Coordinates of C-alpha atoms and ligand atoms in Angstrom, one line a residue:
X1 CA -47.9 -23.5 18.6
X2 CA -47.0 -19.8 17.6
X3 CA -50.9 -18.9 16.8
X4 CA -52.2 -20.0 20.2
X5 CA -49.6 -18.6 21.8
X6 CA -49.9 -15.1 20.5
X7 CA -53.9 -15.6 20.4
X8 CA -54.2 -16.5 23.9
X9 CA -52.1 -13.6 24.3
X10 CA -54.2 -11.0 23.2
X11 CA -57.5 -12.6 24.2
X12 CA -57.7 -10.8 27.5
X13 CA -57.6 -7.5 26.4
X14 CA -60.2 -7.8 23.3
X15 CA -62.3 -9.6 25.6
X16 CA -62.7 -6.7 27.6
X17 CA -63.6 -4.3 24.8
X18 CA -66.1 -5.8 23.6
X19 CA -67.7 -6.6 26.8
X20 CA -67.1 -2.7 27.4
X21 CA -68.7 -1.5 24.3
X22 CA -71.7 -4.7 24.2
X23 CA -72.6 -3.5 28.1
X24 CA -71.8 0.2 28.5
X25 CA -72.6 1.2 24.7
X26 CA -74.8 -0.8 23.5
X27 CA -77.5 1.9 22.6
X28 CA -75.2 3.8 20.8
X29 CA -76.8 4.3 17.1
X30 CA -74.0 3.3 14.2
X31 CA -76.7 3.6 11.4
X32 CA -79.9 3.9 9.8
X33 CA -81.4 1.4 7.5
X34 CA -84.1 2.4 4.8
X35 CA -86.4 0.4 2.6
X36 CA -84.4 0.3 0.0
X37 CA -81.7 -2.0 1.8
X38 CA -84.0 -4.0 2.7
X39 CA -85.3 -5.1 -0.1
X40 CA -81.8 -4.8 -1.6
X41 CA -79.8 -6.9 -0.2
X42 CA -78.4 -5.4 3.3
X43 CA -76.3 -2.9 1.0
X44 CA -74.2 -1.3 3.0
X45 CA -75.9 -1.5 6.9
X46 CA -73.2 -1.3 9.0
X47 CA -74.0 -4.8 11.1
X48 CA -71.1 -6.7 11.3
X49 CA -67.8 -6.9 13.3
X50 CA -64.3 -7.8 11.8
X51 CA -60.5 -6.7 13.0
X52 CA -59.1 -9.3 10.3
X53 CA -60.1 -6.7 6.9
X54 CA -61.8 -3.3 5.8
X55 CA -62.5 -2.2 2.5
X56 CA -61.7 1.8 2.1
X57 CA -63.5 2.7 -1.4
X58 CA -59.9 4.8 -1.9
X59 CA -57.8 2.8 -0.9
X60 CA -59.3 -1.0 -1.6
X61 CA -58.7 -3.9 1.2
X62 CA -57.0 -3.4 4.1
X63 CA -55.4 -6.4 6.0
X64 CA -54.9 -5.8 9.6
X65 CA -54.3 -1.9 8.7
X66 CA -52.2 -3.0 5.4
X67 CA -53.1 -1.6 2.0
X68 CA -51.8 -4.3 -0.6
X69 CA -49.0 -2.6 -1.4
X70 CA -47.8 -2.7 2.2
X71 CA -48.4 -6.1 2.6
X72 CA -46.2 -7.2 0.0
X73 CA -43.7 -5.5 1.0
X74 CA -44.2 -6.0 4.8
X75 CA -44.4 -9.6 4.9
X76 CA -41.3 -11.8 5.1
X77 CA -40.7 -13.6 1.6
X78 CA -40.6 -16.9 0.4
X79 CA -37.2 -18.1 -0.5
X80 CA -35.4 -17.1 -3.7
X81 CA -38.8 -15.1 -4.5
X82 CA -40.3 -11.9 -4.7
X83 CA -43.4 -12.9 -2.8
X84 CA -44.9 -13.2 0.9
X85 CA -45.0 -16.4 2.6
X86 CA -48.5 -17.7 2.6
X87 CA -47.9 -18.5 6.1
X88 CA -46.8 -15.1 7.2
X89 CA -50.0 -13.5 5.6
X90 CA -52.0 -16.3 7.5
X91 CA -49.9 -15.3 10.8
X92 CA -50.8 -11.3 10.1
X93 CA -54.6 -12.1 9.7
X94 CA -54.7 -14.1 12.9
X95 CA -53.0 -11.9 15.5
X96 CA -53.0 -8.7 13.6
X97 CA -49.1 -8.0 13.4
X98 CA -46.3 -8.7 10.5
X99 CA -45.2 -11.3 11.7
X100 CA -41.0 -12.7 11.6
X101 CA -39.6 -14.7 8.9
X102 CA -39.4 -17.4 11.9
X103 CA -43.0 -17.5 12.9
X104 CA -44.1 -17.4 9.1
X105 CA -41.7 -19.9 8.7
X106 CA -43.8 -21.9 11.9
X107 CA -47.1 -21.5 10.2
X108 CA -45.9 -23.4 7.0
X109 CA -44.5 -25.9 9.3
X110 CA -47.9 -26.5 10.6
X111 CA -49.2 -26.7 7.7
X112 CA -46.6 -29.1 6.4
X113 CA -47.7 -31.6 9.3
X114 CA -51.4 -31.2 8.6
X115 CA -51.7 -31.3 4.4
X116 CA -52.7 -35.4 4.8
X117 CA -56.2 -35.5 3.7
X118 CA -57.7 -39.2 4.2
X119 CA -58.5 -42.2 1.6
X120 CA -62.0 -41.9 2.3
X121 CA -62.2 -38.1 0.6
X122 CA -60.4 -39.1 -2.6
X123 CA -62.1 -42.5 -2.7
X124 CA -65.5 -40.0 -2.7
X125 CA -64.0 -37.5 -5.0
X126 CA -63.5 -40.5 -7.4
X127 CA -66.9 -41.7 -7.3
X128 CA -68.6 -38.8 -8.6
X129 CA -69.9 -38.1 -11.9
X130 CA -67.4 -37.5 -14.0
X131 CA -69.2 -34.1 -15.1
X132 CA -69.5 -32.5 -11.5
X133 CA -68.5 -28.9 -11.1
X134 CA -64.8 -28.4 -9.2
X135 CA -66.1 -26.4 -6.7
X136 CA -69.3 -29.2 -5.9
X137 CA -66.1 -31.9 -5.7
X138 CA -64.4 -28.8 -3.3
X139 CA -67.7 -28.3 -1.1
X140 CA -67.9 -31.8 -0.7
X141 CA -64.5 -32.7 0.2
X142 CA -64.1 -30.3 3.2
X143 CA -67.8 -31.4 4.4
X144 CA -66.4 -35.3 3.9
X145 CA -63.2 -33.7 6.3
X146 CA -66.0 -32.9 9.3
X147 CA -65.4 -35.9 9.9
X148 CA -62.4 -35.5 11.8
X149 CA -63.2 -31.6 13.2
X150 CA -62.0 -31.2 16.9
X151 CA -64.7 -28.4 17.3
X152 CA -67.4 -31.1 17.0
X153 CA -65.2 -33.9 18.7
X154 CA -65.0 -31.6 22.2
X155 CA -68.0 -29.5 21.6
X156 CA -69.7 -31.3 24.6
X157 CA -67.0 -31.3 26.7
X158 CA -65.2 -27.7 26.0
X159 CA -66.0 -24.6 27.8
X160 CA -67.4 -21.5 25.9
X161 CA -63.8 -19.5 26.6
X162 CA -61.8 -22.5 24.9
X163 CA -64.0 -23.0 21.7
X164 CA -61.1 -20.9 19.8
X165 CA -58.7 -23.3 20.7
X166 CA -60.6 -26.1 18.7
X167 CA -61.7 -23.9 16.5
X168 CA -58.0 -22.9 15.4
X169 CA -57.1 -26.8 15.4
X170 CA -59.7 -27.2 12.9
X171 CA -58.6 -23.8 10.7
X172 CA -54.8 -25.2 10.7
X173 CA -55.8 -28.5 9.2
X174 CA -58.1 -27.1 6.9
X175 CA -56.3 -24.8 5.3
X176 CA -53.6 -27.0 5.0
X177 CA -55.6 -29.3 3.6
X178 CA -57.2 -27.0 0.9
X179 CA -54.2 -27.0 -1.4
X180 CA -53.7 -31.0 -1.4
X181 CA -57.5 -31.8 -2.3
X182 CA -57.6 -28.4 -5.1
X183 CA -54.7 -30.0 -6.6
X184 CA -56.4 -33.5 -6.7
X185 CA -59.2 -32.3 -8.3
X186 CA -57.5 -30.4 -10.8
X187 CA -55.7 -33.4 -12.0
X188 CA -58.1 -36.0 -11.6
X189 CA -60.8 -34.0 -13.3
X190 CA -58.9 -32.7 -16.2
X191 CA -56.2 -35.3 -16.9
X192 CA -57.5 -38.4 -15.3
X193 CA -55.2 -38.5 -12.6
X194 CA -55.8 -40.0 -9.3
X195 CA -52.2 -40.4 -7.6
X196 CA -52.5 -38.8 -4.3
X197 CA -51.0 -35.3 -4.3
X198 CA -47.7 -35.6 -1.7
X199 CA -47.0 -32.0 -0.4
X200 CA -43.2 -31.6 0.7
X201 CA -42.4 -30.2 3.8
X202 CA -39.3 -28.4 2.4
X203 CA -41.4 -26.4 0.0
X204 CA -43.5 -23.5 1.3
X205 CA -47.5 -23.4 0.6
X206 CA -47.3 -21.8 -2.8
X207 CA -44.3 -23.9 -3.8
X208 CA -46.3 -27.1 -2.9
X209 CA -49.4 -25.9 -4.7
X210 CA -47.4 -25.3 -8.0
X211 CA -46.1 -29.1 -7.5
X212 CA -49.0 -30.4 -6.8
X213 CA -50.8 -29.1 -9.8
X214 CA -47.8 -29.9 -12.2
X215 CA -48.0 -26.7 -13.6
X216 CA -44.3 -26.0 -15.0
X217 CA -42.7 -23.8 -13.0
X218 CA -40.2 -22.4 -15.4
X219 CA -42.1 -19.7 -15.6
X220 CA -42.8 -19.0 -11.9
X221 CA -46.2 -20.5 -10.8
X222 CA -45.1 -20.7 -7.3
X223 CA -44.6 -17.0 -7.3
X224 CA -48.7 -16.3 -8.7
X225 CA -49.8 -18.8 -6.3
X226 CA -48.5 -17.1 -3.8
X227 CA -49.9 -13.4 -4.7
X228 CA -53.1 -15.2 -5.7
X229 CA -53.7 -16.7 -2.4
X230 CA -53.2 -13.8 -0.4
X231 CA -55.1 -11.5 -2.9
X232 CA -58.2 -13.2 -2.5
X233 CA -57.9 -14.3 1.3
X234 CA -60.3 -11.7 2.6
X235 CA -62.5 -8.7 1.5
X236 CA -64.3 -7.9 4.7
X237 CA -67.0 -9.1 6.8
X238 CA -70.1 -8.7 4.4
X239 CA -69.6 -10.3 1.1
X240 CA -70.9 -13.9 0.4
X241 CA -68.6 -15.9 1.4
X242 CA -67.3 -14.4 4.2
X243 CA -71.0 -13.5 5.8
X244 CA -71.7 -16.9 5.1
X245 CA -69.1 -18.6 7.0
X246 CA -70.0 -16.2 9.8
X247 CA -73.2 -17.0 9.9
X248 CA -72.8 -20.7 9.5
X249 CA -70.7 -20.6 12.2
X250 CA -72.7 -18.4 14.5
X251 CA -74.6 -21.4 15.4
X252 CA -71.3 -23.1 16.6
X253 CA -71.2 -25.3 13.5
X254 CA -67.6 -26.1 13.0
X255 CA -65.1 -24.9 10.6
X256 CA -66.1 -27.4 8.2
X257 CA -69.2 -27.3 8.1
X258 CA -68.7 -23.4 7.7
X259 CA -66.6 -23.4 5.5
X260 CA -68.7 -26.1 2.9
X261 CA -71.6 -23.3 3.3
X262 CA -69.1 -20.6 2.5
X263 CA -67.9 -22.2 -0.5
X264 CA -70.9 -22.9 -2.5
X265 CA -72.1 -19.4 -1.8
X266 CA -68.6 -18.7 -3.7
X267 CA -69.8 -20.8 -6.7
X268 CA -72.9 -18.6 -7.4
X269 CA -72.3 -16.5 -10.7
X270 CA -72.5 -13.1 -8.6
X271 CA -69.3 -14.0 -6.8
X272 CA -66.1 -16.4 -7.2
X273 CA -67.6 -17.3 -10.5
X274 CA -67.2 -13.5 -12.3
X275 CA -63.4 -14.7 -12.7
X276 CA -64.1 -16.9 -15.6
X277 CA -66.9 -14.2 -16.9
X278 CA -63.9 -11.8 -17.8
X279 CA -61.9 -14.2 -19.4
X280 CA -64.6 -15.4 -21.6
X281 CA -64.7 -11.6 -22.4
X282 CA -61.2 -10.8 -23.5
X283 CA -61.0 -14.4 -25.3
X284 CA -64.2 -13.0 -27.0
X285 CA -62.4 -10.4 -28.1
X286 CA -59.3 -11.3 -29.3
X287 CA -61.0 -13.7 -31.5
X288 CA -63.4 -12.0 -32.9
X289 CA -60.2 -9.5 -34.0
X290 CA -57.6 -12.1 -34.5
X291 CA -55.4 -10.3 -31.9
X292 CA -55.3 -7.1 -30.0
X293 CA -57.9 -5.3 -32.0
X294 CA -57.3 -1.0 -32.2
X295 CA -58.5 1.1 -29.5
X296 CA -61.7 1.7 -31.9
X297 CA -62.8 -1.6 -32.6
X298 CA -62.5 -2.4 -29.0
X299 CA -64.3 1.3 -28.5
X300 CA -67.0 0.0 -30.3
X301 CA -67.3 -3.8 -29.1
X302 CA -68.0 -2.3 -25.1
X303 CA -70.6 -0.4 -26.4
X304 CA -72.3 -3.6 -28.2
X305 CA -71.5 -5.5 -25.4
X306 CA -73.3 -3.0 -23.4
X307 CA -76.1 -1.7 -25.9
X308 CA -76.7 -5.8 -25.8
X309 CA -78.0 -5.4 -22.5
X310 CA -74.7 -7.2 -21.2
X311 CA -72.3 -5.9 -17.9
X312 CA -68.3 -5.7 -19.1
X313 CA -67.4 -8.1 -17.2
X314 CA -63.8 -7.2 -14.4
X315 CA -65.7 -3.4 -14.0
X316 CA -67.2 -2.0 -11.2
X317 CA -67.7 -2.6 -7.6
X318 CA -70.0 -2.1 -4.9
X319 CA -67.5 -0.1 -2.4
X320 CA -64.4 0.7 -4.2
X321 CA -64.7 3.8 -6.1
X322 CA -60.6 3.3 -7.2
X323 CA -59.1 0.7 -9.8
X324 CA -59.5 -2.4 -7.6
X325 CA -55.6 -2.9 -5.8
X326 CA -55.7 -6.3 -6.0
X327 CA -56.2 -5.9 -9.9
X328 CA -53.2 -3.1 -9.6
X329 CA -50.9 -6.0 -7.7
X330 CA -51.7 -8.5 -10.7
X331 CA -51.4 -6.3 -13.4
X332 CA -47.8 -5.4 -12.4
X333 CA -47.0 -8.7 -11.6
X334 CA -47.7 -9.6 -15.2
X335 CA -46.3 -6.8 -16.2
X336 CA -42.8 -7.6 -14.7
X337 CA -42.9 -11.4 -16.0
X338 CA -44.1 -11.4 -19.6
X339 CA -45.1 -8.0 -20.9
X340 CA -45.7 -9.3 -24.5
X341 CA -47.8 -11.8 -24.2
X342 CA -50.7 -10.6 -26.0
X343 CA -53.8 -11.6 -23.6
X344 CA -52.1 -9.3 -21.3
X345 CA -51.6 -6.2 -23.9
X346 CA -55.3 -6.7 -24.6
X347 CA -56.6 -6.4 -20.9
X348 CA -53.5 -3.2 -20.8
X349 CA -55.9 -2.0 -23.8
X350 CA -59.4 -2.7 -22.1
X351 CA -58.1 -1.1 -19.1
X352 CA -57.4 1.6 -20.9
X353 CA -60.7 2.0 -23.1
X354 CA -63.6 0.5 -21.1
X355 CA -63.5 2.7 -18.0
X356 CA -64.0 6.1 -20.5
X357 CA -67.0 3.6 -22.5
X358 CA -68.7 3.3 -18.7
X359 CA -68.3 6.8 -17.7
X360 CA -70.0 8.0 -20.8
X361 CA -72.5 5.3 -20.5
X362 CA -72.7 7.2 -16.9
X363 CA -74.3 4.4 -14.9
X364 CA -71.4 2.6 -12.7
X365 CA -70.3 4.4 -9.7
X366 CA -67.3 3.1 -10.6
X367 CA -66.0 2.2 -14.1
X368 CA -62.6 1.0 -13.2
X369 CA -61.5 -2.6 -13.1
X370 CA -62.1 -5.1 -10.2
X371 CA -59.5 -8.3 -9.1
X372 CA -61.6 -10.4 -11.7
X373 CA -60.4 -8.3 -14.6
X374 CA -56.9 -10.0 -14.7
X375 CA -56.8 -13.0 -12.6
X376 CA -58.0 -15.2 -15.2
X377 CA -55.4 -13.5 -17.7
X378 CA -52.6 -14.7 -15.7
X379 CA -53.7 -18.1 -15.0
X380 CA -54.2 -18.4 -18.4
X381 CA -50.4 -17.5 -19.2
X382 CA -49.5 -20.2 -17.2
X383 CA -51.2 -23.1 -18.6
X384 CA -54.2 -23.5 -16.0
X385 CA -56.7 -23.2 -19.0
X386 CA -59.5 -24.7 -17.3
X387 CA -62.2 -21.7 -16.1
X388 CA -64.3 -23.6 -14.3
X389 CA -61.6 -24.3 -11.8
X390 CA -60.7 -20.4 -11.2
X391 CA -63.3 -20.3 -8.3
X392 CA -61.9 -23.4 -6.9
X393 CA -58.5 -21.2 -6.7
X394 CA -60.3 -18.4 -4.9
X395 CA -61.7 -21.0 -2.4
X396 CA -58.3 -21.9 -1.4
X397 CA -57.5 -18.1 -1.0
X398 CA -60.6 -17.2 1.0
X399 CA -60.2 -19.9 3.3
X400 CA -57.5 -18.0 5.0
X401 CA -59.6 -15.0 5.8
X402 CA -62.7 -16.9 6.5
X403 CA -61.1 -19.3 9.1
X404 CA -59.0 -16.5 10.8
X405 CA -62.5 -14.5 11.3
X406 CA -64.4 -17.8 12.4
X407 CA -61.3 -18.1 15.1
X408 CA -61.6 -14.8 16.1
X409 CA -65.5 -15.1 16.6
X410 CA -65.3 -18.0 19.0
X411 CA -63.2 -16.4 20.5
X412 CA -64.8 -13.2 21.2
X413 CA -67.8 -15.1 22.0
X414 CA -70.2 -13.7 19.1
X415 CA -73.7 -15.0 19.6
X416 CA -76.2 -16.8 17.2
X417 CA -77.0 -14.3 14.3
X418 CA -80.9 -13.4 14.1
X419 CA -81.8 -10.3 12.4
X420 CA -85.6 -9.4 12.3
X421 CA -87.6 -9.6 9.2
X422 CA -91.0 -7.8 8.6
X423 CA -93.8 -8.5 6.2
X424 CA -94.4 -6.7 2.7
X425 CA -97.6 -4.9 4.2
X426 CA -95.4 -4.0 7.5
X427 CA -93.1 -2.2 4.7
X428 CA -95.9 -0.3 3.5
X429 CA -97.5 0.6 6.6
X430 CA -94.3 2.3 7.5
X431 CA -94.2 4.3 4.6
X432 CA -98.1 5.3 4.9
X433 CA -97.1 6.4 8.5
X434 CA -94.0 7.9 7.1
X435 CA -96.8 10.4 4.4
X436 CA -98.5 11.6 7.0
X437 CA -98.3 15.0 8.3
X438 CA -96.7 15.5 11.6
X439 CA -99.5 16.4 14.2
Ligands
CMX1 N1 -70.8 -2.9 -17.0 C1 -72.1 -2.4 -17.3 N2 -72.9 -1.8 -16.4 C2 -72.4 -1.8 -15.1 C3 -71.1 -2.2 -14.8 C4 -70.3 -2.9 -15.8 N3 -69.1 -3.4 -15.5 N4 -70.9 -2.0 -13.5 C5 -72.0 -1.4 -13.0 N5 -72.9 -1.3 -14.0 C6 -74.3 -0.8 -13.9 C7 -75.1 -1.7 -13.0 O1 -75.5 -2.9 -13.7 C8 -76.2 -0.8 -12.6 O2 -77.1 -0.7 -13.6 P1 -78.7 -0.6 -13.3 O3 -78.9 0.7 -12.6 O4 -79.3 -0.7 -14.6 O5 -79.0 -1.8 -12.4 C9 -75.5 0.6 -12.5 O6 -74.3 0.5 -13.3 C10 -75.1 0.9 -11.0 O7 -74.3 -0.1 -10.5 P2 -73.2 0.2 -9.3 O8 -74.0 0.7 -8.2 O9 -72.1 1.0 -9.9 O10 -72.7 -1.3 -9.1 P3 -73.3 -2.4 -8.1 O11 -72.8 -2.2 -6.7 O12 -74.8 -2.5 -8.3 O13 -72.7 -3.7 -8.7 C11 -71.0 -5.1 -9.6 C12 -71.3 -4.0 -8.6 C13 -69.5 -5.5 -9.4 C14 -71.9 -6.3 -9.5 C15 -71.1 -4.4 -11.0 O14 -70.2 -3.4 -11.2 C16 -71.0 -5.4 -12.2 O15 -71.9 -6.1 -12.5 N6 -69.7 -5.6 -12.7 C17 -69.5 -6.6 -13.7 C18 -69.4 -8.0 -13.1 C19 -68.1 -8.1 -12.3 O16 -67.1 -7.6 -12.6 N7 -68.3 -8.8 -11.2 C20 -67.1 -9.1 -10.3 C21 -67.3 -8.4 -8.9 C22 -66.0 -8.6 -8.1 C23 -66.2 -8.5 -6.7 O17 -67.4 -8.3 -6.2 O18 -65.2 -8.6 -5.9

């Protein structure tokens, strides 16, 4: 198998690097951390160790040393299409190089073999209240899949230095197994369907998704899919769902297992969920004005929507200080396919208004649109109407990032996380020490 291979590869080398720096360097200070991130959240403490993404504030993610606009063009396409093979993008996150249209080409084939999810899931998935939240049914069906993890299978009988080669079992059958039960729950949940989803091995990992969801593909679902997926596969170490499966996984919990934890931490309202916040919004709008309203009247609605003591939703962001890339990659993609449609001319107008509204309101460090801003929009255009399934989408994205890092850690060895907490009245000892005049 292609990944092992050029994993196993490589293993030596990183091995030694971080045996160098965890020995020789290990007292070397990388940063400071005050009150205020404690009690806020861990914002920004530099604590945590990934190869697979960075996020520059100028320049947004960075795949394996890619900006987005690199990537697409880097990565070897899907046939009679514009966009990356899933599979290559996969292949580039694991070993950290672009890979050949062959060995993209190998990763799909995996995949291909693996996308069989057993009766038992959908015969659970069926069961549930019929009123369940997509992502619960999602959560659920990858902890059902445990089941049948070779991490947990071999974890008594494996040595520490082989764990990534379960551990990358387990990530290949996941992931192709993510698109199969998504699509299931998509149709069962919203039209009643319960046919198994068949994913064809002649058709790459966006083709099959399209298929699977029988969304019509005259209009080129396959190709958003695609961009979708690898948009949303990975934003660094630290954010929810990506910490979470790290963490999860620290205490040599398996992929699954991980990855169930990592998804409902994606359902919270402060992550995956924002996507169907900014829809809501522009839907708002253009029925409150019948249309794309003038660039007063929407002027005028940010400022109620912020004098109401509301966030625009799709603006802002912790690091990036930029217009979001992965908004950038989506807005042109729209822009290429169906410039009039009039959702889209209305978030062209937002873009164009709200980032002035939140610089004179002069409290976001950065006023300019996130990936949420859009990625609902061009769902939308294509008929997948449904917003409480957009996080499900993202979950299918994230997957890719989220299993290449958990790979990666095994492999590397990283320990059990166990950061230190202190008491309230520790805190304020510290600063009482901190008033006092030096002796
Ligand atoms: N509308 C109104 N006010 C905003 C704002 C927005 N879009 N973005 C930031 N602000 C406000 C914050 O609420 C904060 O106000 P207070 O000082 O009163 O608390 C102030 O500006 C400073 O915030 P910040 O440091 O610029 O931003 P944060 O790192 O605290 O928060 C984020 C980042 C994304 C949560 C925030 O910009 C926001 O709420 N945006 C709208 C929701 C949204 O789009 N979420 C999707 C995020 C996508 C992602 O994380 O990938």
């Amino acid at each position: 198998m292609i990944l092992h291979e050029k994993l196993s590869a490589q293993l030596p080398a990183w091995r030694e690097r971080i045996k160098s720096l965890a020995k020789e360097h290990a007292e070397v200070v990388v940063d400071h951390v005050n009150i205020g991130q404690i009690v806020g959240g861990m914002r920004d403490i530099k604590s945590l160790l990934s190869d697979v993404s960075f996020v520059d504030p100028a320049h947004g993610i960075i795949f394996r040393g890619l900006t987005i606009p690199e990537l697409l063009k880097a990565l070897p396409k899907a046939r009679a299409s514009k966009m990356p093979l899933v599979g290559g993008l996969y292949y580039l996150l694991m070993i950290g190089e672009v890979p050949t249209k062959e060995q993209a080409l190998e990763v799909e084939a995996e995949w291909a073999k693996r996308a069989i999810v057993p009766d038992y899931v959908y015969k659970m998935l069926k069961t549930m209240p019929k009123e369940t939240h997509p992502m619960t049914l999602f959560s659920q069906a990858v902890l059902a899949l445990q089941n049948g993890s070779a991490f947990a299978a071999k974890y008594h009988s494996m040595k520490k230095d082989v764990y990534w080669e379960a551990a990358l079992e387990d990530s290949l059958d996941l992931t192709a197994k993510l698109p199969v039960i998504a699509a299931y729950i998509y149709r069962m949940k919203y039209y009643g369907e319960t046919s198994k989803p068949k994913y064809n091995p002649k058709l790459d990992y966006g083709a099959n998704f399209s298929k699977m969801m029988k969304v019509s593909d005259k209009k080129g679902y396959s190709e958003l899919a695609r961009l979708y997926f690898i948009l949303h596969s990975d934003h660094e170490a630290g954010n929810v769902s990506a910490h979470t499966m790290h963490l999860v996984g620290s205490a040599l919990s398996d992929p699954y297992l991980s990855f169930s934890a990592s998804l409902n931490g994606l359902a919270g309202p402060l992550h995956g969920l924002a996507n169907q916040e900014c829809l809501g919004w522009l839907l708002e709008v253009h029925k409150k004005f019948g249309g794309v309203p003038s660039r007063d009247d929407l002027y005028k609605f940010a400022w109620d929507t912020l004098n109401g003591g509301h966030v625009i939703p799709g603006y802002g962001h912790a690091v990036l200080r930029v217009p979001d890339p992965r908004y950038m990659a989506q807005m042109e993609f729209a822009k290429k396919r169906f410039p009039d449609d009039e959702l889209l001319r209305l978030a062209d107008l937002v873009f164009d208004v709200v980032p002035a509204v939140l610089k004179e309101q002069g409290k976001a460090k950065n006023p300019a649109p996130n990936v949420d801003a859009i990625s609902g929009t061009l769902q939308y255009y294509y008929g997948v109407r449904e917003f409480d399934f957009y996080t499900v989408l993202f979950g299918v994205g994230r997957a890719l990032g989220v299993t290449a890092n958990y790979v990666w850690a095994r492999a590397l060895g990283m320990p059990i996380e166990r950061p230190k907490s202190l008491t309230t009245k520790m805190l304020e000892d510290v600063v009482a020490k901190a008033a006092q005049p030096a002796a």
